[in-house]
Coordinates of C-alpha atoms in Angstrom, one line a residue:
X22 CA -18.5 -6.3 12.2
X23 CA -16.7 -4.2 10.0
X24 CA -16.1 -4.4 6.5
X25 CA -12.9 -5.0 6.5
X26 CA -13.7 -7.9 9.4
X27 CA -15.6 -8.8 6.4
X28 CA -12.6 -8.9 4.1
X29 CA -10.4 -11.0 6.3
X30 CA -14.1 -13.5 6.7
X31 CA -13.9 -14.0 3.2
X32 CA -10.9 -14.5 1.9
X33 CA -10.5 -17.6 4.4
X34 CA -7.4 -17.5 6.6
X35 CA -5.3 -20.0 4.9
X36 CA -5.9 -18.9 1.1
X37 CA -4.9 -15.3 2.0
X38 CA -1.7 -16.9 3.7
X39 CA -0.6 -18.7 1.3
X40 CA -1.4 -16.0 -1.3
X41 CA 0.7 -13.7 0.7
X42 CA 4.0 -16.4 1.1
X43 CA 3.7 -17.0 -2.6
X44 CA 3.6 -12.9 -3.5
X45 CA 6.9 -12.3 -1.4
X46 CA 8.7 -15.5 -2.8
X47 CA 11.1 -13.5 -5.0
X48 CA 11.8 -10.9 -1.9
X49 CA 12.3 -14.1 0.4
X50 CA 14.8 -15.6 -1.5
X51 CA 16.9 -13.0 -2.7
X52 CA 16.7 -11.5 1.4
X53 CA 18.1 -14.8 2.9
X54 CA 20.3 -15.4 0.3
X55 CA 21.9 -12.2 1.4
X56 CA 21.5 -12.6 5.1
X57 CA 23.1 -16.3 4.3
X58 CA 26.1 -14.4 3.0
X59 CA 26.4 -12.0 5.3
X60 CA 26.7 -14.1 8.8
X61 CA 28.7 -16.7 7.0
X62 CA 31.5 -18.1 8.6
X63 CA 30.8 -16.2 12.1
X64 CA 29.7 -17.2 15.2
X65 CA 28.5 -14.4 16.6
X66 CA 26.4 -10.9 15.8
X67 CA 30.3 -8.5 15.4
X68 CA 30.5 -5.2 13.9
X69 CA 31.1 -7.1 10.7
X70 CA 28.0 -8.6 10.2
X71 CA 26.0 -5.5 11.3
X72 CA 28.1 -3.8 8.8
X73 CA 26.8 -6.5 6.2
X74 CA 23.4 -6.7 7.3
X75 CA 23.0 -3.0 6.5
X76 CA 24.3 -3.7 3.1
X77 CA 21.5 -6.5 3.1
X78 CA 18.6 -3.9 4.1
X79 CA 19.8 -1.2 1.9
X80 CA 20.0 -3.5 -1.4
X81 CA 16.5 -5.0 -0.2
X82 CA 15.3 -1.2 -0.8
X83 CA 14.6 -0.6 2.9
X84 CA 15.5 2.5 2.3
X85 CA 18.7 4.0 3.9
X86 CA 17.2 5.8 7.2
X87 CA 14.9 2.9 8.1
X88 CA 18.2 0.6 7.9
X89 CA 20.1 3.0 10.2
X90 CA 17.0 3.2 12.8
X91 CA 16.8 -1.2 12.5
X92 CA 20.6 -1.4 13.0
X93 CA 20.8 0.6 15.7
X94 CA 18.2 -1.4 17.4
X95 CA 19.9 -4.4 17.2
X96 CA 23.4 -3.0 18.4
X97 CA 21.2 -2.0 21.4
X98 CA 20.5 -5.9 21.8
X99 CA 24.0 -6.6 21.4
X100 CA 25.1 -4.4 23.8
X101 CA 22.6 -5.4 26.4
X102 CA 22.5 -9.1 25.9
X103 CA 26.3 -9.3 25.5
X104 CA 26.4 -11.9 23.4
X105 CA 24.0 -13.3 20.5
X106 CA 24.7 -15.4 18.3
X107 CA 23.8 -15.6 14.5
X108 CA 21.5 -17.9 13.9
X109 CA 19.4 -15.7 16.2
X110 CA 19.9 -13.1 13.8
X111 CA 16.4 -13.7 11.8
X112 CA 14.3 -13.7 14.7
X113 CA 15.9 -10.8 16.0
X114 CA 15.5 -8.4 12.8
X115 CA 12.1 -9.9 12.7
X116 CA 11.1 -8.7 15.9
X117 CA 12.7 -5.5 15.2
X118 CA 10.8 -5.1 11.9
X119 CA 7.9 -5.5 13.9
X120 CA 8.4 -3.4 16.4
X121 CA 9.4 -0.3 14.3
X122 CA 6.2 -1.0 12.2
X123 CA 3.7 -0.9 15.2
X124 CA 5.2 2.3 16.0
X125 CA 4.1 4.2 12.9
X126 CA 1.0 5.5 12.3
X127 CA 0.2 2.4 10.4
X128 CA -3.1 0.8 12.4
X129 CA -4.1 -2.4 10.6
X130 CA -7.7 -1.4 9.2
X131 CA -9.5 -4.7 10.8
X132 CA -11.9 -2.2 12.6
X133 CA -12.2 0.1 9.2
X134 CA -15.9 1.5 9.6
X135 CA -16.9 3.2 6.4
X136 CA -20.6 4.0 7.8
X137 CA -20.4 7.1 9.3
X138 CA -20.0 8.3 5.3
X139 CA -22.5 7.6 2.9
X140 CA -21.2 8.0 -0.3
X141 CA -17.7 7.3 1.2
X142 CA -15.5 8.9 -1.6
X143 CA -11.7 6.9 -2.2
X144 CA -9.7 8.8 -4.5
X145 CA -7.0 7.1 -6.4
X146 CA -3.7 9.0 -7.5
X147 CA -0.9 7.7 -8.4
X148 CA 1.5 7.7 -11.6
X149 CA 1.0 6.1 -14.4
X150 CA 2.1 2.0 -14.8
X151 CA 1.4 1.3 -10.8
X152 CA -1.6 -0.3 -11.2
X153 CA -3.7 2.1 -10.2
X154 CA -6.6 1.3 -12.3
X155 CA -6.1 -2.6 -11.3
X156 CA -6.4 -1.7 -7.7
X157 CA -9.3 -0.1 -8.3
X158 CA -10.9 -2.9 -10.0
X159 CA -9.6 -5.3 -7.5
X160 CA -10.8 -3.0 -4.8
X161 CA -14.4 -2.7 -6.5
X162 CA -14.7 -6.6 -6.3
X163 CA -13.7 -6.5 -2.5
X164 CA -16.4 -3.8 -1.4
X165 CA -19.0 -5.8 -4.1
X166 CA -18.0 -9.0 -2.4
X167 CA -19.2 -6.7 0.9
X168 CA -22.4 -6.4 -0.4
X169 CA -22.0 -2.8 -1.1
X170 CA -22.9 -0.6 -3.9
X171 CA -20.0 1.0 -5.6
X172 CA -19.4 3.5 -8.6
X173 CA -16.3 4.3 -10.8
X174 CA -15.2 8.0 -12.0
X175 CA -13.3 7.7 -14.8
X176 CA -11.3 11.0 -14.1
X177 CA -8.2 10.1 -15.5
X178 CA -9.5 11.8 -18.8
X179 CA -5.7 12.2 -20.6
X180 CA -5.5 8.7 -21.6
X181 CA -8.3 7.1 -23.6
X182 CA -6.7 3.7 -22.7
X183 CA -7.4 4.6 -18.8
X184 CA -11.3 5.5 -19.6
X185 CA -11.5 2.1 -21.4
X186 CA -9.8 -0.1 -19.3
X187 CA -11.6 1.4 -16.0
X188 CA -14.8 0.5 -17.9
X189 CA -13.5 -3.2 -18.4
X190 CA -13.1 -3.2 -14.9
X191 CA -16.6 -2.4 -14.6
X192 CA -17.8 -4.8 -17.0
X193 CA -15.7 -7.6 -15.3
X194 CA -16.6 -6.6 -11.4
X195 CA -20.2 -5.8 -12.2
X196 CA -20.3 -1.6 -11.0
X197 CA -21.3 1.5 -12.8
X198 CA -18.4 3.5 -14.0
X199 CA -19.0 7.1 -14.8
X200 CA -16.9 8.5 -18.2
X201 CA -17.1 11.6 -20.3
X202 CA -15.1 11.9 -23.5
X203 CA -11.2 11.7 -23.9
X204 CA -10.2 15.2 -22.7
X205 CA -12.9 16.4 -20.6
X206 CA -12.3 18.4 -17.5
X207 CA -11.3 15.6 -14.4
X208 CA -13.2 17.8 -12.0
X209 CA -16.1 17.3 -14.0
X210 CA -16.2 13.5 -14.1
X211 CA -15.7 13.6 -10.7
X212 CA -18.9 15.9 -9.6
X213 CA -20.8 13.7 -11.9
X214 CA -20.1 10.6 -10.7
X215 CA -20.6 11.6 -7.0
X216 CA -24.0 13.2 -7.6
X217 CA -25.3 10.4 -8.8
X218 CA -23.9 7.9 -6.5
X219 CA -25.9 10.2 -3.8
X220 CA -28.6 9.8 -6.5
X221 CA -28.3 6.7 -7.0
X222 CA -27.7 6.3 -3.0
X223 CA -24.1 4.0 -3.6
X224 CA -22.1 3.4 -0.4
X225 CA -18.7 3.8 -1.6
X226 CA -17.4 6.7 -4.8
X227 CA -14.0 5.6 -6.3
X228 CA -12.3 8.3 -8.4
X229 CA -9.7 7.7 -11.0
X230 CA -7.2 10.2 -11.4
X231 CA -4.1 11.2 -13.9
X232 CA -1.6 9.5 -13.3
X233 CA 1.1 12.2 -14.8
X234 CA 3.8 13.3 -12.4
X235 CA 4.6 16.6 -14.2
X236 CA 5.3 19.6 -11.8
X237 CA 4.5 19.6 -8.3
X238 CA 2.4 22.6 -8.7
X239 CA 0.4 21.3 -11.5
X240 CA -0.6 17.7 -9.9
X241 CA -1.3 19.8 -6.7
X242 CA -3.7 22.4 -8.3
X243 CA -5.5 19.9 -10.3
X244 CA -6.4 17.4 -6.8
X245 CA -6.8 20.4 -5.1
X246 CA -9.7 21.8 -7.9
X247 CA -10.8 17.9 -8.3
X248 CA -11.3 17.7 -4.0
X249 CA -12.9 21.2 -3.9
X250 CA -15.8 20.4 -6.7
X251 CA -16.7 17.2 -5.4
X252 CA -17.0 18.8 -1.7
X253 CA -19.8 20.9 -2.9
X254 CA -21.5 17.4 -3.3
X255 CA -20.6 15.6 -0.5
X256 CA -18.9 17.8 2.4
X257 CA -15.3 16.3 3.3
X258 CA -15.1 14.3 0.4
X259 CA -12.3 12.6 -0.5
X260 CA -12.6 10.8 2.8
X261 CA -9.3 8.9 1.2
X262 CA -6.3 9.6 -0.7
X263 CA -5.1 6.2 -1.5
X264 CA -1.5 6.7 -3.4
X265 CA -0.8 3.6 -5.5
X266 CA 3.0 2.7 -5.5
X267 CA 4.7 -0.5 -7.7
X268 CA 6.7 -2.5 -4.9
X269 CA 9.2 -3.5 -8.4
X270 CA 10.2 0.4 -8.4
X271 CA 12.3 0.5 -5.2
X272 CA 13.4 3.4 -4.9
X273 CA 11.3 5.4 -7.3
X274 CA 8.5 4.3 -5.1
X275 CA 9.9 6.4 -2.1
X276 CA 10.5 9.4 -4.5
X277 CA 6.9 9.1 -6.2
X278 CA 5.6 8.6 -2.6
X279 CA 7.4 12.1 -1.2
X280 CA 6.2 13.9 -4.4
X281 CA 2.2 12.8 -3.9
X282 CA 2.4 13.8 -0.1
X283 CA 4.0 17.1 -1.0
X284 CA 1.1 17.5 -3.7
X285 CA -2.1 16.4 -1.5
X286 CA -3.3 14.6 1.4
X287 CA -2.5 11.1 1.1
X288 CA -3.8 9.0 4.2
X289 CA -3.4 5.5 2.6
X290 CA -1.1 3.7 0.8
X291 CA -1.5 0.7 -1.5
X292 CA 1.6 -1.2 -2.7
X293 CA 1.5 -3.2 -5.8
X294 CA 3.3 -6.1 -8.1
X295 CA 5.0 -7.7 -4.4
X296 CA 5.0 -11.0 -6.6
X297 CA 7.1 -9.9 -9.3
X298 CA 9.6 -8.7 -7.5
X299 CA 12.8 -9.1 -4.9
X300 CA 12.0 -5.6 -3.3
X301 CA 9.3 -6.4 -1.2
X302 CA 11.4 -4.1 1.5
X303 CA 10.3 -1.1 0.3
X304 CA 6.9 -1.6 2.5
X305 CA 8.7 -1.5 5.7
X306 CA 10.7 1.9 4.0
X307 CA 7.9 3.4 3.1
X308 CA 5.3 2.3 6.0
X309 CA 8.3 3.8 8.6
X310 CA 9.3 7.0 6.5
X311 CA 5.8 8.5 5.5
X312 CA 3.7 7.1 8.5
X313 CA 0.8 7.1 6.1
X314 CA -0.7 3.4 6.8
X315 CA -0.7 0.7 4.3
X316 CA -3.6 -0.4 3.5
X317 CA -4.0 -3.0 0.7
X318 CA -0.7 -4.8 -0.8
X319 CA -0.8 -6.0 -4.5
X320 CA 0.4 -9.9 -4.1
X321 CA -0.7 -11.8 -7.7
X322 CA -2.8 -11.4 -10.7
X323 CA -5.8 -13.2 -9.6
X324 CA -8.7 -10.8 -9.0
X325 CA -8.6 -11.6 -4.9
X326 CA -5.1 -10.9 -4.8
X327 CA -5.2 -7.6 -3.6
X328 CA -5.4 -8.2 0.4
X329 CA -6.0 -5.9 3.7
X330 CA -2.1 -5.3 5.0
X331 CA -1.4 -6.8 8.3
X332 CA 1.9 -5.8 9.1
X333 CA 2.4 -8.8 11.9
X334 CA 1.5 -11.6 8.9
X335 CA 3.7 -9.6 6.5
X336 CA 6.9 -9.8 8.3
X337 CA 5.9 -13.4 9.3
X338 CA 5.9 -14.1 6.2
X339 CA 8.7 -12.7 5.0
X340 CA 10.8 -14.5 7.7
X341 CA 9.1 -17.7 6.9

C-alpha cells in the first residue's frame, strides 16, 4: 500500500467528502448562480449562452485559455449532437472539466511511493501569505499520521515570525524542526537539517523557504544555491518542489505560479484557502495551463483539512 493509499484509509471516505463539498461551498454557489443566469430563459445550448457561459468561466478565474479550450469542446457536442438542451448543460461542462483534467500531466498521487528515497526531501516555495507554512504543518501531521518520521527546516530565515510559527507547527504535530538565528544563510538550514535527518535516519525532509517574490533572478539563484548544498547530502534532493498557491488570489495565483516555474523546478502544486473563497476555478486554470499535478488542496482550518487532490471527486463536487 502506498502512503498516500494510506491517506485516503484514514481520513475515512465520507469525512473527506464532506470536508471537500463544505470547502467549495462559496465557489458552488456563486458558479451556479452564474450558470442559472446565463441559460435563463432558453431552451436550448445557442451561441448565446456559450457566449455567457464563457463569461461564467472567465469570472470563476478559470483562466481565459482553459475557457476557450472547454468552450470549444462543447460547441464540438453541439455541432455533433445537433441539438442539446440546457438543463444538460451541467453535466456536459462537467464531463468536459473532467476530461481536459485527465489529460494533463496531473496523475492523482493514490499510488505515490516515497520509498525508493530515504530521506525523501519536499521543498516548499511559495510567496508569502499562501499558507505555506500551514501546509507544511498540515502536511507533517499527514506523513506522522503515516507512521513516518519527519523533520522541519526552517529556511525561511528573513522573517522571524516564519522561524517561530514553523516551530509551533512542530510543537503542535510532534516533529523536530531544525532553525538557526533570524538571518542566517537559507542554504545553511537546509544542509543542517538534512544531515541530520540522514543522522537521525527520518523518512521524509520538509524545507521552508522565503517566501519573497523579488526578481526572478534573485529567487532563482537562491533555490538554485539552497538545491545544490543539500545535494552534497543526499544526491537528487529536492525530490519535490511543491509551490503553494492561495485559491482566494485568482489570478495572481496563475502569475505567482508562472513566476516560480520560471525560477525552479516545481513538480507539485498545492492550492490553499478553497473554503474562503468563490474562486475555486482557478484549480482547473492552473492544473490545465502548468501541467504540474495538484497534489494537496487547502479545504478548512481543521488540521485534517489539507486532502490528497482527486480531480474526478473535485469536479463532482463542484457540480454537486
Amino acid at each position: 500500500m502506498g502512503l498516500f493509499d494510506f491517506f485516503k484509509k484514514k481520513e475515512s471516505a465520507p469525512e473527506a467528502q464532506e470536508a471537500l463539498d463544505k470547502g467549495l461551498e462559496k465557489t458552488k454557489d456563486g458558479f451556479f448562480n452564474k450558470i442559472t443566469k446565463a441559460v435563463a430563459g432558453k431552451s436550448s445550448v445557442d451561441d448565446e449562452v456559450l457566449d455567457n457561459l464563457e463569461e461564467v468561466l472567465v469570472t470563476s478565474d478559470v483562466g481565459v485559455s482553459t475557457t476557450l479550450k472547454i468552450i470549444k469542446r462543447i460547441e464540438e457536442r453541439v455541432a455533433r449532437d445537433k441539438y442539446l438542451n440546457t438543463s444538460e448543460l451541467n453535466s456536459i461542462l462537467r464531463d468536459e472539466i473532467q476530461l481536459l483534467l485527465s489529460e494533463n500531466n496531473s496523475n492523482d498521487f493514490r499510488q505515490f511511493e516515497y520509498g525508493n528515497h530515504k530521506p525523501y526531501v519536499i521543498m516548499v516555495v511559495g510567496v508569502n501569505g499562501v499558507g505555506k507554512t500551514t501546509t507544511i504543518g498540515k502536511l507533517a501531521h499527514k506523513l506522522k499520521e503515516a507512521n513516518l518520521k519527519v523533520v522541519l527546516g526552517a529556511a525561511d530565515t528573513f522573517r522571524a515570525a516564519a522561524v517561530d510559527q514553523l516551530k509551533l507547527w512542530g510543537e503542535r504535530v510532534g516533529v523536530r524542526v531544525v532553525a538557526q538565528a533570524m538571518g542566517s544563510d537559507p542554504a545553511s538550514v537546509a544542509f543542517d537539517t538534512l544531515q541530520s535527518a540522514v543522522a537521525n535516519g527520518e523518512d521524509v525532509v520538509i524545507i521552508d523557504t522565503a517566501g519573497r517574490l523579488h526578481n526572478k533572478i534573485g529567487l532563482m539563484n537562491e533555490l538554485g544555491k539552497i538545491k545544490q548544498v543539500m545535494q552534497k547530502v543526499v544526491p537528487n534532493a529536492p525530490h519535490e518542489i511543491l509551490l503553494v498557491l492561495d485559491a482566494s488570489t485568482g489570478q495572481n495565483a496563475f502569475e505567482q505560479c508562472k513566476q516560480f516555474t520560471e525560477a525552479t523546478d516545481v513538480n507539485a502544486l498545492a492550492i490553499t484557502k478553497l473554503d474562503g473563497t468563490a474562486k475555486g476555478g482557478v484549480v482547473i486554470g492552473i492544473s490545465d495551463q502548468f501541467k504540474i499535478p495538484v497534489k494537496y488542496i487547502g479545504v478548512g482550518e481543521k488540521i485534517g483539512d489539507l486532502q490528497l487532490f482527486d480531480k474526478k471527486e473535485f469536479v463532482n463536487s463542484l457540480f454537486k
